[in-house]
Short mmCIF file of C-alpha atoms in Angstrom, two decimals:
data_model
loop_
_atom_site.label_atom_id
_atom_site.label_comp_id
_atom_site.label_asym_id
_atom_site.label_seq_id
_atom_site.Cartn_x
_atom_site.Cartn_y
_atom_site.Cartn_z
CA UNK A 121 102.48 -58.96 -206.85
CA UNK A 122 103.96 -60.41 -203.48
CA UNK A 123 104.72 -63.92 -202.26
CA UNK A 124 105.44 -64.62 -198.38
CA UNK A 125 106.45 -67.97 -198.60
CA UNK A 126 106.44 -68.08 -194.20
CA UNK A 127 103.87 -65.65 -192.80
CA UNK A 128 103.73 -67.46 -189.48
CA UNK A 129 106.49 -70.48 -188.69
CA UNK A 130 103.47 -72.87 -187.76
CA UNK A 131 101.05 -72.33 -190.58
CA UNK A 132 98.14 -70.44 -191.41
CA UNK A 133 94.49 -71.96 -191.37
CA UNK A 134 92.15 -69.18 -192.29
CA UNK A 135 92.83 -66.17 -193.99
CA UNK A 136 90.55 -63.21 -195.04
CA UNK A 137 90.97 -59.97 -197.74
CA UNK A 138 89.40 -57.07 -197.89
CA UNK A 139 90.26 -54.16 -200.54
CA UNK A 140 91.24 -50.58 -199.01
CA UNK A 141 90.77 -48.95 -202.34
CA UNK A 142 91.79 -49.53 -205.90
CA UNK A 143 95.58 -50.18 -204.86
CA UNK A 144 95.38 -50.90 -201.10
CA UNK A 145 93.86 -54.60 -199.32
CA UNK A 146 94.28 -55.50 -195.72
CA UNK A 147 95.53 -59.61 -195.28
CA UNK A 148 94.46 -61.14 -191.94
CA UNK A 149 95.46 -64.40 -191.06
CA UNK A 150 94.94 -67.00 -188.31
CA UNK A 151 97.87 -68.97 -187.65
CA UNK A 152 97.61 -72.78 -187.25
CA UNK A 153 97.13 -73.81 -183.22
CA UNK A 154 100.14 -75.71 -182.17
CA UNK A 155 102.05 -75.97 -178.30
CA UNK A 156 102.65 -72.49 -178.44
CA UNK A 157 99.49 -69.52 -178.72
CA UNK A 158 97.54 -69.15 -182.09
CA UNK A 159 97.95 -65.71 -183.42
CA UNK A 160 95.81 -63.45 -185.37
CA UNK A 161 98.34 -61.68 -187.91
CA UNK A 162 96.91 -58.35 -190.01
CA UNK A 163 99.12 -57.14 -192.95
CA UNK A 164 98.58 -53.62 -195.54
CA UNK A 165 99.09 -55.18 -198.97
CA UNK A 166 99.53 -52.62 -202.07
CA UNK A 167 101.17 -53.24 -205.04
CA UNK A 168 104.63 -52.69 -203.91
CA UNK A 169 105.26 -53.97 -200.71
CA UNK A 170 103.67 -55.96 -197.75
CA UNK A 171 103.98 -54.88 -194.53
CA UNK A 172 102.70 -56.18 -190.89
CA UNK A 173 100.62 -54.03 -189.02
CA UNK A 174 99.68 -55.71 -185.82
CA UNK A 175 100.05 -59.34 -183.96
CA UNK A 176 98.00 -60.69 -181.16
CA UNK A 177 97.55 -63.62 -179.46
CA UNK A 178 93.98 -65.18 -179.93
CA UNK A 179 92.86 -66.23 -176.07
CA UNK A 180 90.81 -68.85 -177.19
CA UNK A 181 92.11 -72.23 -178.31
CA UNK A 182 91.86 -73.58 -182.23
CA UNK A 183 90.02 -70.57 -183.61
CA UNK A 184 89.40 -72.01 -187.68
CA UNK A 185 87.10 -68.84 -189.25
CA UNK A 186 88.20 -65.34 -189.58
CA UNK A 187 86.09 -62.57 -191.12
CA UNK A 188 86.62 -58.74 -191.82
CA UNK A 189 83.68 -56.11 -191.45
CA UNK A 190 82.63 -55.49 -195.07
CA UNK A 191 81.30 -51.78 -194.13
CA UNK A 192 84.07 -50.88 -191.31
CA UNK A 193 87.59 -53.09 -192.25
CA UNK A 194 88.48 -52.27 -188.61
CA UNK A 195 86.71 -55.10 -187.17
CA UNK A 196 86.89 -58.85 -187.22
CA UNK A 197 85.22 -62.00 -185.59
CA UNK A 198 86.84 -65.10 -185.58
CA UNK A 199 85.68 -68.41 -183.80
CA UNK A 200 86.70 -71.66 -182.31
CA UNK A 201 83.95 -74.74 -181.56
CA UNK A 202 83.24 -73.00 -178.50
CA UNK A 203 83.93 -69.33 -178.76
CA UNK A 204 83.76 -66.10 -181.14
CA UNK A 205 85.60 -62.73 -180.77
CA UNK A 206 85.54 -59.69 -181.83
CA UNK A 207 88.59 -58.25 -183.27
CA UNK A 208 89.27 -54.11 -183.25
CA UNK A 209 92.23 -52.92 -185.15
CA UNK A 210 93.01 -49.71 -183.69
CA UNK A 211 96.89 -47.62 -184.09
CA UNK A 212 98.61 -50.75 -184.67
CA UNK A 213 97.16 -52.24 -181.80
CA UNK A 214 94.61 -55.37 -181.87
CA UNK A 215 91.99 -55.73 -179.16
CA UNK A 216 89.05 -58.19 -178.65
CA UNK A 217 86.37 -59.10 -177.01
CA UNK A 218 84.52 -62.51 -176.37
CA UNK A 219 80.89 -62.42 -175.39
CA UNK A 220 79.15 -65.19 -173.22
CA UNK A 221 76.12 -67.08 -174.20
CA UNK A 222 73.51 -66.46 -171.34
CA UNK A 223 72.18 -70.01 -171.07
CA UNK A 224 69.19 -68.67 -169.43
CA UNK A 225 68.14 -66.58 -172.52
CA UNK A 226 68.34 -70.08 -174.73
CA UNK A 227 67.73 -72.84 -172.83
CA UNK A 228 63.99 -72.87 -173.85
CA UNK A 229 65.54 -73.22 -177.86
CA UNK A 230 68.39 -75.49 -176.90
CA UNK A 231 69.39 -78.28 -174.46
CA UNK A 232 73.23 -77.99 -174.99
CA UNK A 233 74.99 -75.56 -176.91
CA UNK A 234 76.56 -77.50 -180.24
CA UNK A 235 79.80 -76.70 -182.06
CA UNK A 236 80.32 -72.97 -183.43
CA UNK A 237 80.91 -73.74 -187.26
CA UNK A 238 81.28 -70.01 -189.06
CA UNK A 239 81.12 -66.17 -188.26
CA UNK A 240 80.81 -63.31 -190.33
CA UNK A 241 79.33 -60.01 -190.35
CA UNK A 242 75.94 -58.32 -191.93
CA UNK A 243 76.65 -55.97 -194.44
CA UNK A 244 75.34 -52.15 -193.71
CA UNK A 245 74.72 -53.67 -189.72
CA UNK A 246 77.06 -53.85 -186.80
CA UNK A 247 75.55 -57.09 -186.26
CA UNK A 248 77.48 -60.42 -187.02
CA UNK A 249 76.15 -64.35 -187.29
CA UNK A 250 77.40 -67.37 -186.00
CA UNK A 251 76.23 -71.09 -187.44
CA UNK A 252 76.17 -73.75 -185.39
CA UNK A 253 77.30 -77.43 -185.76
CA UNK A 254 73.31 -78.16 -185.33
CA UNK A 255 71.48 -76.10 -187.63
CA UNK A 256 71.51 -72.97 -185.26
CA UNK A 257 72.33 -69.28 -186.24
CA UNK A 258 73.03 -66.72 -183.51
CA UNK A 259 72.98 -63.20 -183.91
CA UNK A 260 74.90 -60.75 -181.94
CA UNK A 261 73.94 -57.15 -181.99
CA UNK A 262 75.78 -54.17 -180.36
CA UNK A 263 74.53 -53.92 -176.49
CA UNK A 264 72.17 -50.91 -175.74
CA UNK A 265 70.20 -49.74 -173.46
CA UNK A 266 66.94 -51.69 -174.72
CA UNK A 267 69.06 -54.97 -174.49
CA UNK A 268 70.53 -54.28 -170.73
CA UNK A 269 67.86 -55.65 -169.11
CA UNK A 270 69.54 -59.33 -170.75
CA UNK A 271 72.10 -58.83 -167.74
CA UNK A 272 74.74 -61.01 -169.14
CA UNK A 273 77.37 -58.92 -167.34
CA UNK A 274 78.81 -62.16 -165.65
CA UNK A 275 79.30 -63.67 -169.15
CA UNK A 276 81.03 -61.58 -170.50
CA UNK A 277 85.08 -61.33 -171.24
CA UNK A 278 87.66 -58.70 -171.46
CA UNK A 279 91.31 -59.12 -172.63
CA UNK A 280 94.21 -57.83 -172.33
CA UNK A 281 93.56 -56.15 -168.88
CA UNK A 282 92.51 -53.24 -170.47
CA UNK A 283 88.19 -52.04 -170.63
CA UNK A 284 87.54 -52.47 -173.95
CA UNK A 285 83.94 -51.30 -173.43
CA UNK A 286 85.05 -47.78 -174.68
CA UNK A 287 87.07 -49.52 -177.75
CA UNK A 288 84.81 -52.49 -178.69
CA UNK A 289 81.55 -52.44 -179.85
CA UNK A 290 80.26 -55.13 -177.14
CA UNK A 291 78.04 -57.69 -179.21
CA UNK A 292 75.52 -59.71 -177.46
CA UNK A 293 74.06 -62.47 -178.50
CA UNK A 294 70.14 -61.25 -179.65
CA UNK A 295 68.34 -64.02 -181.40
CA UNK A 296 68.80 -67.66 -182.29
CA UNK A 297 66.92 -69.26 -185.37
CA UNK A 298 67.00 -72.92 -186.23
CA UNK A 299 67.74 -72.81 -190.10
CA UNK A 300 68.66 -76.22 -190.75
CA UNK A 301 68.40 -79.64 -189.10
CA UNK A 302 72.24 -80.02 -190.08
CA UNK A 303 75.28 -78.48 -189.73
CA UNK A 304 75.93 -74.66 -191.33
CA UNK A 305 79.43 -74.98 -192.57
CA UNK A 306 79.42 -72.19 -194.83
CA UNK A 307 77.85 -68.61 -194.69
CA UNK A 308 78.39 -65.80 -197.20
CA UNK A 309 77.82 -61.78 -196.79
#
C-alpha cells in the first residue's frame, strides 16, 4: 500500500481507478481549478511503487467528473458545466478532444442547453453519456460515415495543435433523451 499525501499542490476534485490486472490499477486524477490551469494527472499503481505516467493541462475551465473506459483503460471523458472531453492515453502522452453540440440537431428537444452534470462510458460500446443539470442524457457515438451527413465540422475542437482525428476516436453527440424532470447527478456503468 501507498500514500501520496500531495499529488497535485492545489488539490484534487475527482479521481477515478481502474484495475490493470490482479497487481496493476491506473489512478487518474483531476486537480482542483485554481489561477493557474487544471490538470488531468494519470499514475500506474502496483503494489510496490506509484509512478506518474502523463500530465496535461485540461483546456476547459472547472472540469468536476472524470471517468476511465471500462473495456479500453486508454480512454477517459471528463466534463465541466459546459464541456466534455475525451481523454487518449497514448506513449506517455495525453491527448483530447472536445466535441461541439450542433444546436441545430437539438433545438427542436431543447431551448437552451442546461448544465453538464456527469460523464461516463457504456460498457462493451465506444459510446459514452452525459447527464444534464435538467433531466437530459446525451449520447455520443464514434463519427462514421452514416453520421457525416450531421456536418458538425465547425463544432468541433482539436488540442494541442496536433490532428487528433487519427488518435481520437471523434465522438459526436447522437441522441438526447429526457430521463428525468430533475437534475442527473449521478450515473453508474
Amino acid at each position: 500500500m501507498n500514500t501520496q499525501f500531495t499529488p497535485h499542490a492545489s488539490g484534487i476534485i475527482a479521481i477515478e481507478l481502474i484495475s490493470l490486472g490482479e497487481d496493476t490499477w491506473w489512478l487518474a486524477a483531476l486537480s482542483a481549478h485554481d489561477e493557474s490551469k487544471q490538470q488531468l494527472l494519470l499514475w500506474e499503481l502496483t503494489y510496490n511503487e506509484i509512478s506518474l505516467m502523463a500530465v496535461a493541462a485540461v483546456p476547459t475551465r472547472e472540469n468536476t467528473t472524470l471517468r476511465f473506459n471500462p473495456s479500453n483503460p486508454n480512454e477517459l471523458v471528463s466534463n465541466s458545466t459546459k464541456s466534455v472531453i475525451f481523454w487518449l492515453y497514448d506513449a506517455q502522452h495525453l491527448s483530447c478532444y472536445i466535441p461541439r453540440l450542433s444546436r441545430r440537431r437539438f433545438k427542436r428537444q431543447i431551448k437552451t442547453l442546461a448544465d453538464f452534470t456527469k460523464s461516463c462510458f457504456l460498457p462493451g460500446t465506444s459510446q459514452a453519456v452525459t447527464a444534464t443539470s435538467d433531466g437530459y442524457l446525451f449520447l455520443w457515438d464514434a463519427r462514421s460515415a452514416e453520421l457525416d451527413f450531421f456536418d458538425d465540422l465547425e463544432d468541433e475542437q482539436q488540442i494541442d495543435g496536433k490532428d487528433n482525428k487519427t488518435k481520437i476516436d471523434e465522438k459526436i453527440a447522437v441522441k438526447l433523451v429526457r430521463v428525468s424532470q430533475k437534475a442527473i447527478n449521478f450515473l453508474s456503468t
